[in-house]
Short mmCIF file of C-alpha atoms and ligand atoms in Angstrom, two decimals:
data_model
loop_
_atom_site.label_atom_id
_atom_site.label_comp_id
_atom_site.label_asym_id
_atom_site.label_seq_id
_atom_site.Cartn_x
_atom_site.Cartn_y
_atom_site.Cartn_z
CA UNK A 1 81.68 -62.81 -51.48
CA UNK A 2 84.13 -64.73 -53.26
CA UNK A 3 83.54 -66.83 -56.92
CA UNK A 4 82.32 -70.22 -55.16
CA UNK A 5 79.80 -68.10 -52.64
CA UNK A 6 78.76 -66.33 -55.79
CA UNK A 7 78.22 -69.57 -57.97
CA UNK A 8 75.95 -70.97 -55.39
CA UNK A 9 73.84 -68.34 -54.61
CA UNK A 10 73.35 -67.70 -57.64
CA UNK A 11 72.48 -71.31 -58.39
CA UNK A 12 70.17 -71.28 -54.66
CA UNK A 13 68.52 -68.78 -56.57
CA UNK A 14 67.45 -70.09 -60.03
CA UNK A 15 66.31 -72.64 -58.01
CA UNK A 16 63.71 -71.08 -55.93
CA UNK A 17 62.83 -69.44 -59.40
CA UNK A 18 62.00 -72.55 -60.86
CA UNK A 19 60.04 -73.19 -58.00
CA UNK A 20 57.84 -70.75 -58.63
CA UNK A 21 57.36 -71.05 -62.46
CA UNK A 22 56.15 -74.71 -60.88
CA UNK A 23 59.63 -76.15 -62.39
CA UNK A 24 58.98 -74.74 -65.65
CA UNK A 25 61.19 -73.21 -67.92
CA UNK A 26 62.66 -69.87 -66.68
CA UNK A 27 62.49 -66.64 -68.67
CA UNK A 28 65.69 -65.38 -69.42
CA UNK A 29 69.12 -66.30 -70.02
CA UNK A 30 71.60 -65.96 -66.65
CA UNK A 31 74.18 -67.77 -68.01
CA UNK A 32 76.15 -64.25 -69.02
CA UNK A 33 75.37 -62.14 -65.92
CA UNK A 34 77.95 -61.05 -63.26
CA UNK A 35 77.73 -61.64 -59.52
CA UNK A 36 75.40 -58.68 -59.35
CA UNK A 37 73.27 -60.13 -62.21
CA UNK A 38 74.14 -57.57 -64.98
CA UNK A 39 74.30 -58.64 -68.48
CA UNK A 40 75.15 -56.50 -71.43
CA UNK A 41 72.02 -55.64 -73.30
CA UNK A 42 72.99 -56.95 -76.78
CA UNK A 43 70.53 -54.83 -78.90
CA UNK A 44 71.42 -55.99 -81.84
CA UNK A 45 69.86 -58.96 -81.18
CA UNK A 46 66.21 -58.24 -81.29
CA UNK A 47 64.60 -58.99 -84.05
CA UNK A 48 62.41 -56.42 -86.58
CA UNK A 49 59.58 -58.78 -85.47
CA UNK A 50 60.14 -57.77 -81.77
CA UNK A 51 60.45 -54.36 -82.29
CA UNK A 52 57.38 -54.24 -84.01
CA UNK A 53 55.65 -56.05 -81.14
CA UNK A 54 57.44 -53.22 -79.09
CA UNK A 55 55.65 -50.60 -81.16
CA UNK A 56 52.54 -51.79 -80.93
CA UNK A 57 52.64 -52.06 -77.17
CA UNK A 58 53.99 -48.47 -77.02
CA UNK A 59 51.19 -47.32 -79.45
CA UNK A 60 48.30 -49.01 -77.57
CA UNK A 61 49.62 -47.75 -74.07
CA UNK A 62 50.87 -44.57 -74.69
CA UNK A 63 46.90 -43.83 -75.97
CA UNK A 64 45.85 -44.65 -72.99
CA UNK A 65 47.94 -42.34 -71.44
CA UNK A 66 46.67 -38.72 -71.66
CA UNK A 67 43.87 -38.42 -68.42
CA UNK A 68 45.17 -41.21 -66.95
CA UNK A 69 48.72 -40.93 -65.90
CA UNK A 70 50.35 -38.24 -64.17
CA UNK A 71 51.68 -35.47 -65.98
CA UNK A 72 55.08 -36.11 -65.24
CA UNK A 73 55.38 -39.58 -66.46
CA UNK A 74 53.59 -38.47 -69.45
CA UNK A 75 56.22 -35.95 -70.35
CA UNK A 76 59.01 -37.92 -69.22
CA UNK A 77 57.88 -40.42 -71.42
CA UNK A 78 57.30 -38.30 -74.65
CA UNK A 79 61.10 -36.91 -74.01
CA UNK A 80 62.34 -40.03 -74.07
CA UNK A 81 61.95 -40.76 -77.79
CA UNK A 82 61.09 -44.70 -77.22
CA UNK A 83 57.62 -45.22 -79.47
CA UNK A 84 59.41 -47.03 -82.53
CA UNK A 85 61.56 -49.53 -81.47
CA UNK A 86 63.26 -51.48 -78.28
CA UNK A 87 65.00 -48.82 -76.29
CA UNK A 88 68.70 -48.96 -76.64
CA UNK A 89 69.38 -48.99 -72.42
CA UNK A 90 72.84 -46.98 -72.71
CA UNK A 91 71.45 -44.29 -74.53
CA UNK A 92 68.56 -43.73 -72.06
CA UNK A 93 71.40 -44.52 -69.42
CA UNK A 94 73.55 -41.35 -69.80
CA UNK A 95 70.07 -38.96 -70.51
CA UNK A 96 68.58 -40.52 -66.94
CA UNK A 97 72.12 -39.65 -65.14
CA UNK A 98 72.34 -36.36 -66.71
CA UNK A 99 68.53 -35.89 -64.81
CA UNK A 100 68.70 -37.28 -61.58
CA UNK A 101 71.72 -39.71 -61.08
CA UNK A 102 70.19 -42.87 -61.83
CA UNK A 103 71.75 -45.32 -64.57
CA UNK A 104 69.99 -48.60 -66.07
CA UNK A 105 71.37 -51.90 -66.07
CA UNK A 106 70.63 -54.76 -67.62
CA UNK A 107 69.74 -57.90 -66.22
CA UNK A 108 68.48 -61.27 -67.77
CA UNK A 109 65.08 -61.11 -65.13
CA UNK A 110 63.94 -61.03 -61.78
CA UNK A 111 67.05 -60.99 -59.56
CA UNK A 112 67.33 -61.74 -55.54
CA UNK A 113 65.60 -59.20 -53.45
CA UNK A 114 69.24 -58.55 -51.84
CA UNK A 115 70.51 -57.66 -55.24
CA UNK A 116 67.75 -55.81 -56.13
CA UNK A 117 68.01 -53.46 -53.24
CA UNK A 118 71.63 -52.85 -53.69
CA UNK A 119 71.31 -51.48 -57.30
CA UNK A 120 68.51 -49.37 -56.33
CA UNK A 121 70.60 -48.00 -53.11
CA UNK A 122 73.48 -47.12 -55.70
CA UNK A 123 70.86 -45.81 -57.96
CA UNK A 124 70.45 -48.06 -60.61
CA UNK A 125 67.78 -49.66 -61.79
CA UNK A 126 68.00 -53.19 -63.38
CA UNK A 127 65.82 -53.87 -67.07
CA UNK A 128 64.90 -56.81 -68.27
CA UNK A 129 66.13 -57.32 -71.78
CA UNK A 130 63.81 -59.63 -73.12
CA UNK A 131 60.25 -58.93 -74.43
CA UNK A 132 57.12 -60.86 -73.67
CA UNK A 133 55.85 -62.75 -77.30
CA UNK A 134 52.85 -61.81 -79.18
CA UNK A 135 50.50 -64.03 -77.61
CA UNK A 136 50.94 -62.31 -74.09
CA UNK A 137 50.22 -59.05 -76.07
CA UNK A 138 47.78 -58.28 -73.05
CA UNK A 139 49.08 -60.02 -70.33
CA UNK A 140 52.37 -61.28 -68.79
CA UNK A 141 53.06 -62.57 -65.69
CA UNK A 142 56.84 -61.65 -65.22
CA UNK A 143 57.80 -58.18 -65.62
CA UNK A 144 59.66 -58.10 -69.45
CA UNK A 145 61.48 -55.55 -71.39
CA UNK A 146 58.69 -53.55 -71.48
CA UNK A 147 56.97 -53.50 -68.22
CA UNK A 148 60.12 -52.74 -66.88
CA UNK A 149 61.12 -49.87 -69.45
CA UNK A 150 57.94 -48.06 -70.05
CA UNK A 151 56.20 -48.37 -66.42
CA UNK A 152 59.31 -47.68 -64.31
CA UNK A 153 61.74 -45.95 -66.39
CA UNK A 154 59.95 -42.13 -66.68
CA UNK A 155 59.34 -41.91 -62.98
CA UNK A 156 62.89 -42.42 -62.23
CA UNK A 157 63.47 -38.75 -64.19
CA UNK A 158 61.68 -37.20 -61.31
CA UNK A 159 63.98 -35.97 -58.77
CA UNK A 160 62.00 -36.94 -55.58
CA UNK A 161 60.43 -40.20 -57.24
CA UNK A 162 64.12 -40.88 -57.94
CA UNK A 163 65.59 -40.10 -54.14
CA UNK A 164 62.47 -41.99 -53.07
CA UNK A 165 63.34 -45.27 -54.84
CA UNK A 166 67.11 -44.80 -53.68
CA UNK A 167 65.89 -44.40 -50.35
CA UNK A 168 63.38 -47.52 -50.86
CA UNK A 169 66.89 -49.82 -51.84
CA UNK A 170 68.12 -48.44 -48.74
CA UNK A 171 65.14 -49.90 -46.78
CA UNK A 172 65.04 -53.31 -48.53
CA UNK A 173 68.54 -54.03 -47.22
CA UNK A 174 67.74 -53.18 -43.49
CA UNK A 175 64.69 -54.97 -44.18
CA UNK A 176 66.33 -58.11 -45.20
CA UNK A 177 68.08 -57.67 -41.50
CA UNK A 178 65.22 -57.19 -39.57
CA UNK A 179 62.78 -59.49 -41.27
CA UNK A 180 60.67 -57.08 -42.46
CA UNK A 181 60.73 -57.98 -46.02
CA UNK A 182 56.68 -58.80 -46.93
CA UNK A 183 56.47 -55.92 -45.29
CA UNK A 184 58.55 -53.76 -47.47
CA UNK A 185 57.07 -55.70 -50.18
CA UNK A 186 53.09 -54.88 -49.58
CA UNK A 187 54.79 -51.15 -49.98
CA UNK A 188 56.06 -51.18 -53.17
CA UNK A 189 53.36 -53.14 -54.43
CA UNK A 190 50.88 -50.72 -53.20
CA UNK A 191 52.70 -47.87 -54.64
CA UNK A 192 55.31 -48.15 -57.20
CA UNK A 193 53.67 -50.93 -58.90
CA UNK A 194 49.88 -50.04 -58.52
CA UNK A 195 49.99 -46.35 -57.39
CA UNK A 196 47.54 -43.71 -57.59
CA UNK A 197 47.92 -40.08 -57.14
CA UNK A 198 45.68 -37.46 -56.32
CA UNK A 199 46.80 -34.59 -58.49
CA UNK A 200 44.64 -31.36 -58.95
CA UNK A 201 43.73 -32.34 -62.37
CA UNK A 202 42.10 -35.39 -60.85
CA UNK A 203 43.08 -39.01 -60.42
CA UNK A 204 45.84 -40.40 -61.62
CA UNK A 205 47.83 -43.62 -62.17
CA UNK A 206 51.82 -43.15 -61.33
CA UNK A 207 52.16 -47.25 -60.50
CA UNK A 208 54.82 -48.87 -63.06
CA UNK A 209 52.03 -51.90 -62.93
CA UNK A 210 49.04 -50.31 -64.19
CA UNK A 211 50.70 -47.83 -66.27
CA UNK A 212 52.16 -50.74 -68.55
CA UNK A 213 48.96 -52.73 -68.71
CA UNK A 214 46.30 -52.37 -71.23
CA UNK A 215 43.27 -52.87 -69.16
CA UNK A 216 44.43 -51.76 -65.39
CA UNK A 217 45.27 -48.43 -66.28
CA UNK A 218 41.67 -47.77 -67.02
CA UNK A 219 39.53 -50.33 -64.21
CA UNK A 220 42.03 -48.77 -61.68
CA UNK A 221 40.86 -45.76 -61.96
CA UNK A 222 36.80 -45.83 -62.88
CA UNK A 223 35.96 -48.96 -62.50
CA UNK A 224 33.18 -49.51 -59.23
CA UNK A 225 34.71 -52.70 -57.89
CA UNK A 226 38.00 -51.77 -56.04
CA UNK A 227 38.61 -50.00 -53.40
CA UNK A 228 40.28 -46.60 -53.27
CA UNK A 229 41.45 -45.69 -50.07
CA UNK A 230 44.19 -43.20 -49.16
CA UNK A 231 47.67 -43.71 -48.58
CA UNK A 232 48.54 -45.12 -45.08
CA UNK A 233 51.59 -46.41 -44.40
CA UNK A 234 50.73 -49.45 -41.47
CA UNK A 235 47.45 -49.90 -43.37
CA UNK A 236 49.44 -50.30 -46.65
CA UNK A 237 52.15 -52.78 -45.19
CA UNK A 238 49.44 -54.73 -43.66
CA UNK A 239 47.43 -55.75 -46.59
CA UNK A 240 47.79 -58.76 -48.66
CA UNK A 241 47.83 -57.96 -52.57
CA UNK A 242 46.68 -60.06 -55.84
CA UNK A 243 49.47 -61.03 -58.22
CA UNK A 244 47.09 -62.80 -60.53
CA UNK A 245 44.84 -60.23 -60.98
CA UNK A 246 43.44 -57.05 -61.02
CA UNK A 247 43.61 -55.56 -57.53
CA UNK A 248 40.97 -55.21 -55.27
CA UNK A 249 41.92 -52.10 -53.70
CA UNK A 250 44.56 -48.69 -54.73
CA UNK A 251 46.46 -46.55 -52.38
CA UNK A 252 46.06 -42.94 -53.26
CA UNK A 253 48.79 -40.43 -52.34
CA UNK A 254 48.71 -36.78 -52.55
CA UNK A 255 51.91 -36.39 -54.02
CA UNK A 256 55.20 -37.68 -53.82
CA UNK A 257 56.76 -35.32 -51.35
CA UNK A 258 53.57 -37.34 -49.22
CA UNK A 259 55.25 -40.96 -50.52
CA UNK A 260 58.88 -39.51 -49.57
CA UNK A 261 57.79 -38.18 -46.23
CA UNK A 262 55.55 -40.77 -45.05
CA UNK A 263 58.28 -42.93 -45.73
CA UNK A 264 60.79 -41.60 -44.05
CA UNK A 265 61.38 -42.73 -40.92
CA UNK A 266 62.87 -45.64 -39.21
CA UNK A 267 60.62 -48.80 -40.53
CA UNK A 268 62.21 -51.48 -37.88
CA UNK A 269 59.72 -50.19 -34.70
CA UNK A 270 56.99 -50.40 -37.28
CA UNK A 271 57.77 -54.00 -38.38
CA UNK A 272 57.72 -55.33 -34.56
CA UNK A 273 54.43 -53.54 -34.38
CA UNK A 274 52.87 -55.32 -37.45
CA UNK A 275 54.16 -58.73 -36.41
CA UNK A 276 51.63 -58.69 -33.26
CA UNK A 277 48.94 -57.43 -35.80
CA UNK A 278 47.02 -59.64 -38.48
CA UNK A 279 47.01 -59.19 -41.69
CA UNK A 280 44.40 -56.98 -43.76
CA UNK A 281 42.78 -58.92 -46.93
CA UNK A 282 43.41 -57.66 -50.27
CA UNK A 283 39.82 -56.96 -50.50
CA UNK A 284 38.58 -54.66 -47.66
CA UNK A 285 35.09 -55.15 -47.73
CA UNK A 286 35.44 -58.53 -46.23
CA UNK A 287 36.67 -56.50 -43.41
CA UNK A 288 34.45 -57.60 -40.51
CA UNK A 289 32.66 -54.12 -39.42
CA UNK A 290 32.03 -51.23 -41.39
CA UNK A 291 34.77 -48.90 -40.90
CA UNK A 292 36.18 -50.30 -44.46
CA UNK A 293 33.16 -51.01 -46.05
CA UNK A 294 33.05 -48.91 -49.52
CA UNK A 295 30.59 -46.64 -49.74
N1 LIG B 301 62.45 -45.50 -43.92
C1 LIG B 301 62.55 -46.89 -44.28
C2 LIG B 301 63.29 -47.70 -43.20
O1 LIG B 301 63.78 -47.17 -42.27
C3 LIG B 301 63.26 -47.04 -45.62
C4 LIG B 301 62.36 -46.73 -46.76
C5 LIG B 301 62.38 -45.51 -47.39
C6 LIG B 301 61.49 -47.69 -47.21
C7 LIG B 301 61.54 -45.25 -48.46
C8 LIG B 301 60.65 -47.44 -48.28
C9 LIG B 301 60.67 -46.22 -48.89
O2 LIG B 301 63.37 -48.88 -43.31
FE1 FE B 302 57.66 -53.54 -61.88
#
């Protein structure tokens, strides 16, 4: 792509974002980022007032933690050294390479699904640099500094998480060929955003989306009124999600050699298959019959 394509796809872009912040001001500043929408995380920056908002987000989550995530985002977490102030992404950068290959980048927000999938496919993973302000202390509606950071970040130390989400960036870009994007989308959604693992100390949360929310982390997991069904790949790319609220059902995997597996083959015979079927609500007891009736 040359500098004029880049310009105004770039510009298509921040367009369909404003769109969907109903043409209000956009989070972030693009103005700085490359053709790939990198910026340079200037850490400097941040004020003492945001990294105290940063600690007490840390504090409050990172309670919430112990019983409720799995163990290995827990410890990744803990080794990561992140509880007092904004994490400085180079620094994290270099450990997370040493790990499992990955590298952070820095980007000014959400990017374009293409671009998205072609960091993760090279194994990076872009982080927003700014953080939410104090009045969305419990709630934000695009992911921030430290949605991005804290939910996604750990994960990425585990080896097959990590080959999973390479593998994932992969799919997105064969996805974007075949039109089998929402598709692809429901997936993620349904598991590296709001995730839940069946590990043999019990339930557990790995979903960068309820891990980095104050009150999801906990309804997800005991609370009566979603559904918990397990993890099934057509089932899962059929069925609409919430973005504005808590979700009405959670896909449980055994483990992540399951999520790796099960995801595995060839998705482009499975999209033409789901275009001829409907669409499964978000909530499955409106499911006409009983087979998805909770119990
Ligand atoms: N196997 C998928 C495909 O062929 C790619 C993929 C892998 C998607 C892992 C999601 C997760 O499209
Ligand atoms: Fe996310």
């Amino acid at each position: 792509m040359d500098i004029m394509d880049t310009a105004a796809s770039q510009a298509e872009f921040l367009k369909t974002l404003a769109e969907k912040s109903d043409g209000g001001a956009l989070r972030g500043d693009y103005a700085l980022a490359n053709a790939q929408y990198v910026v340079v995380q200037d850490w400097t920056a941040y004020t003492p007032a945001q990294h105290a908002l940063w600690r007490r987000l840390y504090e409050r989550q990172a309670k919430l933690l112990p019983g409720r995530a799995c163990d290995v985002f827990v410890e990744s977490l803990s080794r990561l050294h992140v509880a007092d102030s904004i994490p400085r992404f180079d620094r994290i950068s270099e450990a997370l390479f040493k790990a499992t290959g990955w590298r952070l980048v820095a980007v000014p927000g959400l990017v374009p699904d293409q671009t998205f999938f072609e960091h993760l496919a090279s194994r990076c993973f872009p982080v927003t640099v700014w953080l939410r302000e104090p009045h969305e202390f419990d709630y934000i509606v695009e992911p921030d500094v430290f949605h991005d950071f804290f939910g996604h970040v750990p994960l990425l130390f585990n080896p097959v998480f990590a080959d999973h989400l390479q593998e994932y960036g992969k799919g997105g870009l064969k996805a974007l060929q075949v039109d089998g994007l929402k598709y692809l989308a429901r997936l993620y959604w349904y598991t590296v955003e709001f995730g839940l693992i069946d590990s043999p100390e019990g339930l557990r949360a790995y979903g960068a989306g309820v891990l980095s929310s104050g009150g999801e982390i906990e309804y997800c997991l005991t609370s009566p009124t979603p559904s918990r069904i397990r993890f099934d790949l057509e089932r899962v790319m059929r069925t609409l999600y919430k973005i504005d609220s808590y979700q009405e059902t959670y896909f449980v995997i055994k483990s992540f050699e399951q999520l790796f597996n099960d995801t595995a083959s060839d998705f482009t015979p499975i999209y033409a298959k789901l275009k001829t079927l409907e669409t499964l609500p978000a909530d499955p007891t409106l499911l006409s019959g009983s087979r998805f009736r909770r119990s």
